[in-house]
Short mmCIF file of C-alpha atoms in Angstrom, two decimals:
data_model
loop_
_atom_site.label_atom_id
_atom_site.label_comp_id
_atom_site.label_asym_id
_atom_site.label_seq_id
_atom_site.Cartn_x
_atom_site.Cartn_y
_atom_site.Cartn_z
CA UNK A 1002 5.76 15.20 28.87
CA UNK A 1003 8.70 17.42 28.12
CA UNK A 1004 9.22 18.50 24.59
CA UNK A 1005 12.59 17.69 23.09
CA UNK A 1006 14.96 20.36 21.84
CA UNK A 1007 14.05 22.02 18.62
CA UNK A 1008 16.14 20.85 15.71
CA UNK A 1009 18.58 23.24 14.11
CA UNK A 1010 16.83 25.65 11.81
CA UNK A 1011 17.59 25.36 8.17
CA UNK A 1012 15.80 25.44 4.89
CA UNK A 1013 13.97 22.16 4.31
CA UNK A 1014 16.11 20.33 1.83
CA UNK A 1015 14.40 18.45 -0.96
CA UNK A 1016 16.27 15.24 -0.17
CA UNK A 1017 19.13 13.54 -1.91
CA UNK A 1018 19.36 13.85 -5.66
CA UNK A 1019 17.83 11.02 -7.59
CA UNK A 1020 20.16 9.09 -9.79
CA UNK A 1021 18.80 6.92 -12.57
CA UNK A 1022 20.37 3.53 -13.07
CA UNK A 1023 23.00 3.86 -15.74
CA UNK A 1024 25.27 0.91 -15.30
CA UNK A 1025 24.04 -2.29 -16.91
CA UNK A 1026 25.87 -4.41 -14.35
CA UNK A 1027 25.27 -4.26 -10.62
CA UNK A 1028 23.94 -0.90 -9.64
CA UNK A 1029 25.31 0.18 -6.27
CA UNK A 1030 22.96 3.06 -5.59
CA UNK A 1031 20.01 2.82 -3.28
CA UNK A 1032 16.62 3.27 -4.90
CA UNK A 1033 13.93 4.27 -2.54
CA UNK A 1034 10.49 3.94 -3.98
CA UNK A 1035 10.17 7.05 -6.04
CA UNK A 1036 13.68 7.20 -7.39
CA UNK A 1037 13.30 7.43 -11.12
CA UNK A 1038 14.42 4.29 -12.87
CA UNK A 1039 15.07 4.14 -16.58
CA UNK A 1040 11.74 2.36 -16.94
CA UNK A 1041 9.27 2.95 -19.76
CA UNK A 1042 7.23 6.10 -19.37
CA UNK A 1043 3.73 5.27 -18.12
CA UNK A 1044 0.61 6.71 -19.68
CA UNK A 1045 0.00 10.12 -18.18
CA UNK A 1046 -2.53 10.14 -15.35
CA UNK A 1047 -2.71 13.87 -15.01
CA UNK A 1048 -1.29 16.16 -17.69
CA UNK A 1049 -1.27 18.99 -15.19
CA UNK A 1050 0.86 16.99 -12.76
CA UNK A 1051 3.36 16.16 -15.50
CA UNK A 1052 3.61 19.80 -16.45
CA UNK A 1053 4.16 20.82 -12.81
CA UNK A 1054 6.91 18.21 -12.51
CA UNK A 1055 8.57 19.57 -15.64
CA UNK A 1056 8.56 23.14 -14.40
CA UNK A 1057 9.76 21.95 -10.94
CA UNK A 1058 6.82 23.62 -9.27
CA UNK A 1059 6.29 23.95 -5.52
CA UNK A 1060 2.78 24.03 -4.10
CA UNK A 1061 -0.33 21.93 -3.69
CA UNK A 1062 -2.34 20.19 -6.40
CA UNK A 1063 -5.99 19.76 -5.47
CA UNK A 1064 -8.15 17.20 -7.23
CA UNK A 1065 -11.62 16.11 -6.22
CA UNK A 1066 -10.42 13.04 -4.31
CA UNK A 1067 -7.33 14.42 -2.62
CA UNK A 1068 -4.27 16.64 -2.69
CA UNK A 1069 -0.62 16.25 -3.68
CA UNK A 1070 2.07 18.51 -2.25
CA UNK A 1071 5.02 19.21 -4.51
CA UNK A 1072 8.45 20.65 -3.79
CA UNK A 1073 10.50 21.49 -6.87
CA UNK A 1074 8.43 19.14 -8.98
CA UNK A 1075 8.68 16.16 -6.63
CA UNK A 1076 5.85 14.76 -4.56
CA UNK A 1077 6.53 15.28 -0.85
CA UNK A 1078 3.14 14.53 0.68
CA UNK A 1079 -0.36 13.40 -0.25
CA UNK A 1080 -3.69 13.32 1.51
CA UNK A 1081 -7.09 11.97 0.56
CA UNK A 1082 -10.38 11.81 2.45
CA UNK A 1083 -10.69 8.25 1.13
CA UNK A 1084 -7.86 6.98 3.31
CA UNK A 1085 -6.56 7.55 6.86
CA UNK A 1086 -3.83 10.14 7.23
CA UNK A 1087 -0.37 9.67 8.68
CA UNK A 1088 -1.65 10.68 12.13
CA UNK A 1089 -4.14 7.80 12.26
CA UNK A 1090 -1.67 5.31 10.77
CA UNK A 1091 0.97 6.19 13.33
CA UNK A 1092 -1.19 6.49 16.42
CA UNK A 1093 -3.70 3.67 15.95
CA UNK A 1094 -0.96 1.04 15.86
CA UNK A 1095 0.81 2.36 18.90
CA UNK A 1096 3.86 3.53 16.97
CA UNK A 1097 3.22 6.89 18.55
CA UNK A 1098 0.92 8.10 21.30
CA UNK A 1099 -1.60 10.66 20.13
CA UNK A 1100 -0.21 13.06 22.78
CA UNK A 1101 3.20 12.74 21.12
CA UNK A 1102 1.71 13.44 17.73
CA UNK A 1103 -0.18 16.54 18.79
CA UNK A 1104 2.75 17.85 20.76
CA UNK A 1105 4.91 17.56 17.65
CA UNK A 1106 2.26 19.31 15.57
CA UNK A 1107 2.00 22.20 18.00
CA UNK A 1108 5.76 22.45 18.57
CA UNK A 1109 6.93 22.18 14.98
CA UNK A 1110 3.83 22.69 12.84
CA UNK A 1111 4.37 26.40 12.36
CA UNK A 1112 7.89 25.76 11.13
CA UNK A 1113 6.62 22.99 8.86
CA UNK A 1114 8.99 20.38 10.20
CA UNK A 1115 6.80 18.02 12.21
CA UNK A 1116 8.43 14.96 10.66
CA UNK A 1117 11.91 16.03 11.67
CA UNK A 1118 10.71 16.95 15.13
CA UNK A 1119 9.23 13.49 15.69
CA UNK A 1120 12.59 11.91 14.88
CA UNK A 1121 14.85 14.45 16.58
CA UNK A 1122 12.86 14.33 19.80
CA UNK A 1123 13.18 10.54 19.86
CA UNK A 1124 9.47 9.84 19.48
CA UNK A 1125 9.89 7.87 16.29
CA UNK A 1126 12.76 6.12 14.52
CA UNK A 1127 13.80 7.70 11.24
CA UNK A 1128 13.12 4.45 9.39
CA UNK A 1129 9.66 4.10 10.88
CA UNK A 1130 8.67 7.64 9.93
CA UNK A 1131 10.09 7.28 6.45
CA UNK A 1132 8.35 3.99 5.65
CA UNK A 1133 5.07 4.99 7.20
CA UNK A 1134 5.10 8.33 5.42
CA UNK A 1135 6.07 6.77 2.10
CA UNK A 1136 3.28 4.22 2.48
CA UNK A 1137 0.76 6.95 3.30
CA UNK A 1138 1.97 9.09 0.39
CA UNK A 1139 1.49 6.37 -2.24
CA UNK A 1140 -1.76 5.36 -0.63
CA UNK A 1141 -3.28 8.84 -0.74
CA UNK A 1142 -1.83 9.48 -4.20
CA UNK A 1143 -3.60 6.38 -5.51
CA UNK A 1144 -6.96 7.83 -4.50
CA UNK A 1145 -6.09 11.39 -5.51
CA UNK A 1146 -5.14 10.25 -9.00
CA UNK A 1147 -8.28 8.11 -9.27
CA UNK A 1148 -9.78 7.85 -12.73
CA UNK A 1149 -12.99 9.67 -11.87
CA UNK A 1150 -11.25 12.80 -10.70
CA UNK A 1151 -12.58 16.06 -12.10
CA UNK A 1152 -10.67 19.27 -12.81
CA UNK A 1153 -7.57 20.03 -10.78
CA UNK A 1154 -6.10 23.27 -9.53
CA UNK A 1155 -2.67 24.19 -8.25
CA UNK A 1156 -1.72 26.75 -5.67
CA UNK A 1157 1.91 27.80 -5.86
CA UNK A 1158 4.09 28.14 -2.80
CA UNK A 1159 1.96 26.14 -0.37
CA UNK A 1160 3.90 23.69 1.81
CA UNK A 1161 2.64 20.98 4.17
CA UNK A 1162 3.47 21.17 7.87
CA UNK A 1163 4.84 17.66 8.00
CA UNK A 1164 7.96 19.01 6.27
CA UNK A 1165 10.50 17.12 4.22
CA UNK A 1166 10.57 13.35 4.72
CA UNK A 1167 11.27 11.55 1.47
CA UNK A 1168 10.41 13.21 -1.84
CA UNK A 1169 9.47 10.94 -4.73
CA UNK A 1170 9.24 11.68 -8.42
CA UNK A 1171 5.93 12.25 -10.17
CA UNK A 1172 6.83 9.44 -12.58
CA UNK A 1173 7.23 6.97 -9.73
CA UNK A 1174 3.91 7.97 -8.18
CA UNK A 1175 2.14 7.57 -11.52
CA UNK A 1176 3.75 4.20 -12.20
CA UNK A 1177 2.84 2.89 -8.78
CA UNK A 1178 -0.73 4.14 -9.09
CA UNK A 1179 -1.14 2.33 -12.41
CA UNK A 1180 0.45 -0.82 -10.99
CA UNK A 1181 -1.98 -0.74 -8.09
CA UNK A 1182 -4.95 -0.35 -10.42
CA UNK A 1183 -3.78 -3.39 -12.37
CA UNK A 1184 -3.31 -5.34 -9.13
CA UNK A 1185 -6.91 -4.63 -8.06
CA UNK A 1186 -8.17 -5.56 -11.50
CA UNK A 1187 -6.35 -8.89 -11.36
CA UNK A 1188 -7.86 -9.76 -7.98
CA UNK A 1189 -11.45 -8.94 -8.98
CA UNK A 1190 -12.35 -6.76 -11.96
CA UNK A 1191 -15.49 -5.17 -10.51
CA UNK A 1192 -14.75 -1.78 -8.85
CA UNK A 1193 -18.22 -1.39 -7.27
CA UNK A 1194 -17.05 -2.49 -3.82
CA UNK A 1195 -14.37 0.21 -3.76
CA UNK A 1196 -16.73 3.02 -2.82
CA UNK A 1197 -20.16 1.60 -1.96
CA UNK A 1198 -21.62 0.51 1.37
CA UNK A 1199 -20.70 -3.12 1.89
CA UNK A 1200 -22.75 -6.08 3.04
CA UNK A 1201 -21.98 -9.72 3.65
CA UNK A 1202 -23.61 -12.12 1.25
CA UNK A 1203 -25.52 -15.15 2.43
CA UNK A 1204 -22.57 -17.29 1.44
CA UNK A 1205 -21.06 -19.09 4.38
CA UNK A 1206 -17.39 -18.45 4.93
CA UNK A 1207 -16.27 -21.90 3.89
CA UNK A 1208 -12.63 -21.07 3.46
CA UNK A 1209 -10.06 -20.25 6.08
CA UNK A 1210 -9.76 -16.50 5.81
CA UNK A 1211 -6.45 -14.83 6.55
CA UNK A 1212 -6.67 -12.81 9.79
CA UNK A 1213 -6.34 -9.50 7.92
CA UNK A 1214 -9.34 -10.26 5.73
CA UNK A 1215 -11.33 -11.58 8.66
CA UNK A 1216 -10.72 -8.33 10.55
CA UNK A 1217 -11.99 -6.40 7.54
CA UNK A 1218 -15.00 -8.71 7.19
CA UNK A 1219 -15.91 -8.13 10.84
CA UNK A 1220 -16.32 -4.44 10.01
CA UNK A 1221 -18.74 -5.03 7.14
CA UNK A 1222 -22.13 -4.01 8.52
CA UNK A 1223 -24.20 -2.73 5.60
CA UNK A 1224 -23.26 0.87 6.31
CA UNK A 1225 -19.49 1.15 6.15
CA UNK A 1226 -17.52 1.67 2.98
CA UNK A 1227 -13.90 0.73 2.35
CA UNK A 1228 -12.68 4.10 3.56
CA UNK A 1229 -14.80 3.89 6.73
CA UNK A 1230 -13.31 0.48 7.48
CA UNK A 1231 -9.78 1.73 6.83
CA UNK A 1232 -10.29 4.51 9.33
CA UNK A 1233 -11.77 2.21 11.98
CA UNK A 1234 -8.88 -0.23 11.62
CA UNK A 1235 -6.18 2.40 11.10
CA UNK A 1236 -5.03 0.76 7.90
CA UNK A 1237 -4.04 2.34 4.59
CA UNK A 1238 -7.08 2.59 2.31
CA UNK A 1239 -5.51 0.69 -0.54
CA UNK A 1240 -4.80 -2.28 1.74
CA UNK A 1241 -8.48 -2.45 2.62
CA UNK A 1242 -9.39 -2.18 -1.07
CA UNK A 1243 -7.24 -5.24 -1.74
CA UNK A 1244 -8.83 -7.22 1.10
CA UNK A 1245 -12.36 -6.25 0.07
CA UNK A 1246 -11.75 -7.15 -3.58
CA UNK A 1247 -10.49 -10.55 -2.40
CA UNK A 1248 -13.61 -10.96 -0.26
CA UNK A 1249 -15.75 -9.93 -3.25
CA UNK A 1250 -13.96 -12.42 -5.47
CA UNK A 1251 -14.71 -15.13 -2.91
CA UNK A 1252 -18.37 -14.08 -2.98
CA UNK A 1253 -18.39 -13.19 0.72
CA UNK A 1254 -18.88 -9.43 0.40
CA UNK A 1255 -20.87 -7.36 -2.05
CA UNK A 1256 -22.38 -3.90 -2.25
CA UNK A 1257 -25.59 -3.06 -0.50
CA UNK A 1258 -27.11 -1.70 -3.72
CA UNK A 1259 -26.52 -5.00 -5.43
CA UNK A 1260 -28.30 -7.10 -2.82
CA UNK A 1261 -31.29 -4.76 -2.95
CA UNK A 1262 -31.35 -5.12 -6.72
CA UNK A 1263 -31.10 -8.90 -6.52
CA UNK A 1264 -33.85 -9.32 -3.98
CA UNK A 1265 -36.31 -6.98 -5.64
CA UNK A 1266 -37.78 -9.33 -8.25
CA UNK A 1267 -38.66 -12.07 -5.79
CA UNK A 1268 -40.58 -9.82 -3.44
CA UNK A 1269 -43.96 -8.34 -4.08
CA UNK A 1270 -42.80 -4.98 -2.82
CA UNK A 1271 -42.52 -5.04 0.96
CA UNK A 1272 -43.62 -1.61 2.21
CA UNK A 1273 -40.22 -0.45 3.47
CA UNK A 1274 -37.99 -1.46 0.58
CA UNK A 1275 -37.19 1.06 -2.14
CA UNK A 1276 -38.64 0.18 -5.53
CA UNK A 1277 -35.67 -0.13 -7.86
CA UNK A 1278 -36.20 -0.08 -11.56
CA UNK A 1279 -35.09 -3.53 -12.57
CA UNK A 1280 -34.72 -4.32 -16.20
CA UNK A 1281 -36.92 -7.09 -17.51
CA UNK A 1282 -33.83 -9.10 -18.39
CA UNK A 1283 -32.66 -9.09 -14.78
CA UNK A 1284 -36.14 -9.95 -13.61
CA UNK A 1285 -36.37 -12.86 -16.03
CA UNK A 1286 -32.95 -14.07 -15.00
CA UNK A 1287 -33.99 -13.89 -11.40
CA UNK A 1288 -37.19 -15.82 -12.11
CA UNK A 1289 -35.26 -18.43 -14.04
CA UNK A 1290 -32.86 -18.74 -11.18
CA UNK A 1291 -35.74 -19.09 -8.75
CA UNK A 1292 -37.27 -21.80 -10.86
CA UNK A 1293 -34.09 -23.82 -10.65
CA UNK A 1294 -32.97 -25.44 -7.43
CA UNK A 1295 -30.50 -22.75 -6.46
CA UNK A 1296 -31.68 -19.16 -6.77
CA UNK A 1297 -28.24 -17.71 -6.33
CA UNK A 1298 -28.42 -14.72 -8.62
CA UNK A 1299 -25.35 -13.22 -7.05
CA UNK A 1300 -23.36 -16.29 -8.01
CA UNK A 1301 -24.56 -16.16 -11.61
CA UNK A 1302 -23.77 -12.51 -11.75
CA UNK A 1303 -20.27 -13.09 -10.44
CA UNK A 1304 -19.79 -15.85 -12.97
CA UNK A 1305 -20.89 -13.57 -15.77
CA UNK A 1306 -18.61 -10.78 -14.58
CA UNK A 1307 -15.69 -13.16 -14.32
CA UNK A 1308 -16.29 -14.53 -17.83
CA UNK A 1309 -16.55 -11.04 -19.24
CA UNK A 1310 -13.27 -10.18 -17.58
CA UNK A 1311 -11.41 -13.00 -19.29
CA UNK B 211 18.15 4.36 14.67
CA UNK B 212 18.67 3.92 10.96
CA UNK B 213 16.80 5.16 7.98
CA UNK B 214 15.85 2.93 5.10
CA UNK B 215 18.65 4.04 2.85
CA UNK B 216 21.33 3.34 5.43
CA UNK B 217 19.82 -0.02 6.34
CA UNK B 218 19.82 -1.13 2.71
CA UNK B 219 23.37 0.08 2.15
CA UNK B 220 24.46 -1.75 5.27
CA UNK B 221 22.74 -4.90 4.04
CA UNK B 222 24.75 -4.91 0.85
CA UNK B 223 28.01 -3.92 2.52
CA UNK B 224 27.91 -6.20 5.55
CA UNK B 225 26.50 -9.40 4.10
CA UNK B 226 29.06 -11.39 2.18
CA UNK B 227 27.86 -12.28 -1.32
CA UNK B 228 24.82 -9.98 -1.26
CA UNK B 229 24.09 -8.56 -4.72
CA UNK B 230 20.76 -6.89 -4.12
CA UNK B 231 18.14 -6.16 -1.50
CA UNK B 232 14.65 -4.71 -1.35
CA UNK B 233 12.30 -3.62 1.39
CA UNK B 234 8.79 -4.56 0.32
CA UNK B 235 5.25 -3.86 1.53
CA UNK B 236 3.57 -7.21 1.05
CA UNK B 237 -0.04 -6.08 0.78
CA UNK B 238 0.68 -3.93 -2.24
CA UNK B 239 3.86 -5.61 -3.48
CA UNK B 240 5.55 -2.23 -3.66
CA UNK B 241 9.28 -2.01 -3.10
CA UNK B 242 9.72 0.86 -0.64
CA UNK B 243 13.44 0.81 -1.28
CA UNK B 244 15.90 -1.23 -3.31
CA UNK B 245 19.66 -1.49 -3.60
CA UNK B 246 21.76 -3.37 -6.11
CA UNK B 247 20.10 -5.45 -8.77
CA UNK B 248 20.88 -4.86 -12.42
CA UNK B 249 19.24 -4.27 -15.77
CA UNK B 250 18.73 -8.02 -16.09
CA UNK B 251 17.51 -8.42 -12.51
CA UNK B 252 14.81 -5.89 -11.74
CA UNK B 253 14.33 -5.85 -7.98
CA UNK B 254 10.95 -4.12 -8.16
CA UNK B 255 9.63 -6.98 -10.30
CA UNK B 256 11.17 -9.49 -7.88
CA UNK B 257 9.56 -7.64 -4.99
CA UNK B 258 6.06 -7.79 -6.47
CA UNK B 259 6.43 -11.45 -7.43
CA UNK B 260 7.77 -12.59 -4.09
CA UNK B 261 4.79 -11.01 -2.40
CA UNK B 262 2.81 -13.93 -3.82
CA UNK B 263 5.33 -16.36 -2.34
CA UNK B 264 4.87 -14.87 1.11
CA UNK B 265 1.09 -14.78 0.77
CA UNK B 266 0.92 -18.39 -0.40
CA UNK B 267 3.05 -19.57 2.51
CA UNK B 268 1.04 -17.65 5.08
CA UNK B 269 -2.19 -19.06 3.65
CA UNK B 270 -0.89 -22.60 3.65
CA UNK B 271 0.14 -22.28 7.26
CA UNK B 272 -3.32 -21.03 8.14
CA UNK B 273 -4.93 -23.97 6.33
CA UNK B 274 -2.69 -26.30 8.28
CA UNK B 275 -3.50 -24.52 11.50
CA UNK B 276 0.14 -23.79 12.24
CA UNK B 277 0.49 -21.11 14.88
CA UNK B 278 4.14 -20.21 14.47
CA UNK B 279 5.12 -17.08 12.59
CA UNK B 280 7.37 -17.06 9.55
CA UNK B 281 10.80 -15.65 10.34
CA UNK B 282 12.31 -16.12 6.93
CA UNK B 283 11.87 -17.97 3.67
CA UNK B 284 14.83 -19.35 1.75
CA UNK B 285 14.84 -20.15 -1.96
CA UNK B 286 17.93 -21.78 -3.38
CA UNK B 287 18.75 -21.55 -7.08
CA UNK B 288 21.73 -23.26 -8.67
CA UNK B 289 23.79 -20.08 -8.39
CA UNK B 290 21.82 -17.79 -6.06
CA UNK B 291 20.06 -17.75 -2.73
CA UNK B 292 16.98 -15.61 -2.21
CA UNK B 293 16.24 -14.84 1.41
CA UNK B 294 12.96 -13.28 2.52
CA UNK B 295 12.70 -11.93 6.05
CA UNK B 296 9.33 -10.83 7.38
CA UNK B 297 9.16 -7.62 9.39
CA UNK B 298 6.30 -6.09 11.30
CA UNK B 299 5.94 -2.44 10.32
CA UNK B 300 4.70 -0.16 13.05
CA UNK B 301 2.68 1.86 10.59
CA UNK B 302 0.30 -1.05 10.14
CA UNK B 303 1.83 -2.52 7.04
CA UNK B 304 3.50 -5.89 6.84
CA UNK B 305 6.93 -5.66 5.25
CA UNK B 306 9.61 -8.05 4.17
CA UNK B 307 13.28 -7.70 3.39
CA UNK B 308 14.26 -9.49 0.22
CA UNK B 309 17.90 -10.39 -0.20
CA UNK B 310 19.68 -11.82 -3.24
CA UNK B 311 22.92 -13.69 -2.53
CA UNK B 312 25.58 -15.12 -4.78
CA UNK B 313 25.64 -18.81 -3.83
CA UNK B 314 29.37 -19.16 -4.38
CA UNK B 315 30.33 -16.36 -2.00
CA UNK B 316 27.55 -16.36 0.57
CA UNK B 317 27.47 -17.90 4.00
CA UNK B 318 23.81 -18.59 4.66
CA UNK B 319 23.97 -18.82 8.42
CA UNK B 320 25.86 -15.55 8.60
CA UNK B 321 23.51 -13.88 6.15
CA UNK B 322 20.47 -14.83 8.25
CA UNK B 323 22.18 -13.58 11.37
CA UNK B 324 23.13 -10.26 9.78
CA UNK B 325 19.68 -9.76 8.34
CA UNK B 326 18.18 -10.22 11.78
CA UNK B 327 20.48 -7.54 13.13
CA UNK B 328 19.68 -5.11 10.32
CA UNK B 329 16.00 -5.67 10.94
CA UNK B 330 16.35 -4.71 14.58
CA UNK B 331 18.36 -1.59 13.65
CA UNK B 332 15.78 -0.54 11.12
CA UNK B 333 13.00 -0.19 13.72
CA UNK B 334 10.32 0.17 11.13
#
């Protein structure tokens, strides 16, 4: 395939200025996700990130679950090992052939303008790149800004090869991350399924599952985690988190560790199974459940969790 | 070939009676872009809330075993129309365009027609 002409060289511009809504009546300006609205300031997720935004820093912020690239204090790109990157999202759905992707990377990677090259060479519509990139940015930022993250470090002056697509403010990224956490919590308050190996429970699928959830369920094999499934399906990691929490809420999926823990009391140690230390309370509960007609400890546990979450 | 910003601007400019529009990812409920709206009508809140409308409708159709796909959803208020148009994103995320219309000025048939055209221009 022939490579398209190289776009005119110029300094990557940081995108259009962001204008906060000022008029109380109809506001004619376009707000792309990330444009700073005059909304209440969210609790700070990362003091370091806020400081970098204030000083309009350019470089890359590395945390233990991912990286955020900044240009003049705005987030321009994010990546996390917990979720598929833009390359997988674009190629696995057929939006772009993987040849087209790699050609763009080799043609324009050194100049750090792969995004522009994809559009200018006609491989991808500007809207498609923008939305896909924006989706991937918020997705990776959600994981990068995860609560369990350890210390962060920042390297000044580092830029990503994708180049400028659509910068968003740090405030918008933080707000969206918090909103997404709340959304997950509302669906099912137990975060265990977010990172652990997943298994199907014995519960029959007695409800009509939406196709998206069914596709996710088909990938649950006792080994894969949410991020493995996202990569197999070429879906943003957060989308899979949502589907898996819904499946957990319906009692169809749980973590492998939890099923091992639940089964332990009723067995007299089969040779292959690990011997988990089960508290006497759990053991008693399990025995009580066995004594009754329906030994569904998982159900009781879910009920307890749900009541606690009220 | 249009980018999101242009598509949203065109939505507001070309559709008679349109007062606001949002492009929404319906798995997360995040508005990827908004135009119009006001202090008293927060489009990002509307975007997140209408995600539940879309989800509920899709679920109901599955329960009923209906095979057709939703093209759009219309909600009529006494003074406004809300039009939701589902779009298939090529990056693997389902999107919808959410349009707020002033009932006194809008022509629904025209609005639906225009929205369809904008969707095809957007090529998301």
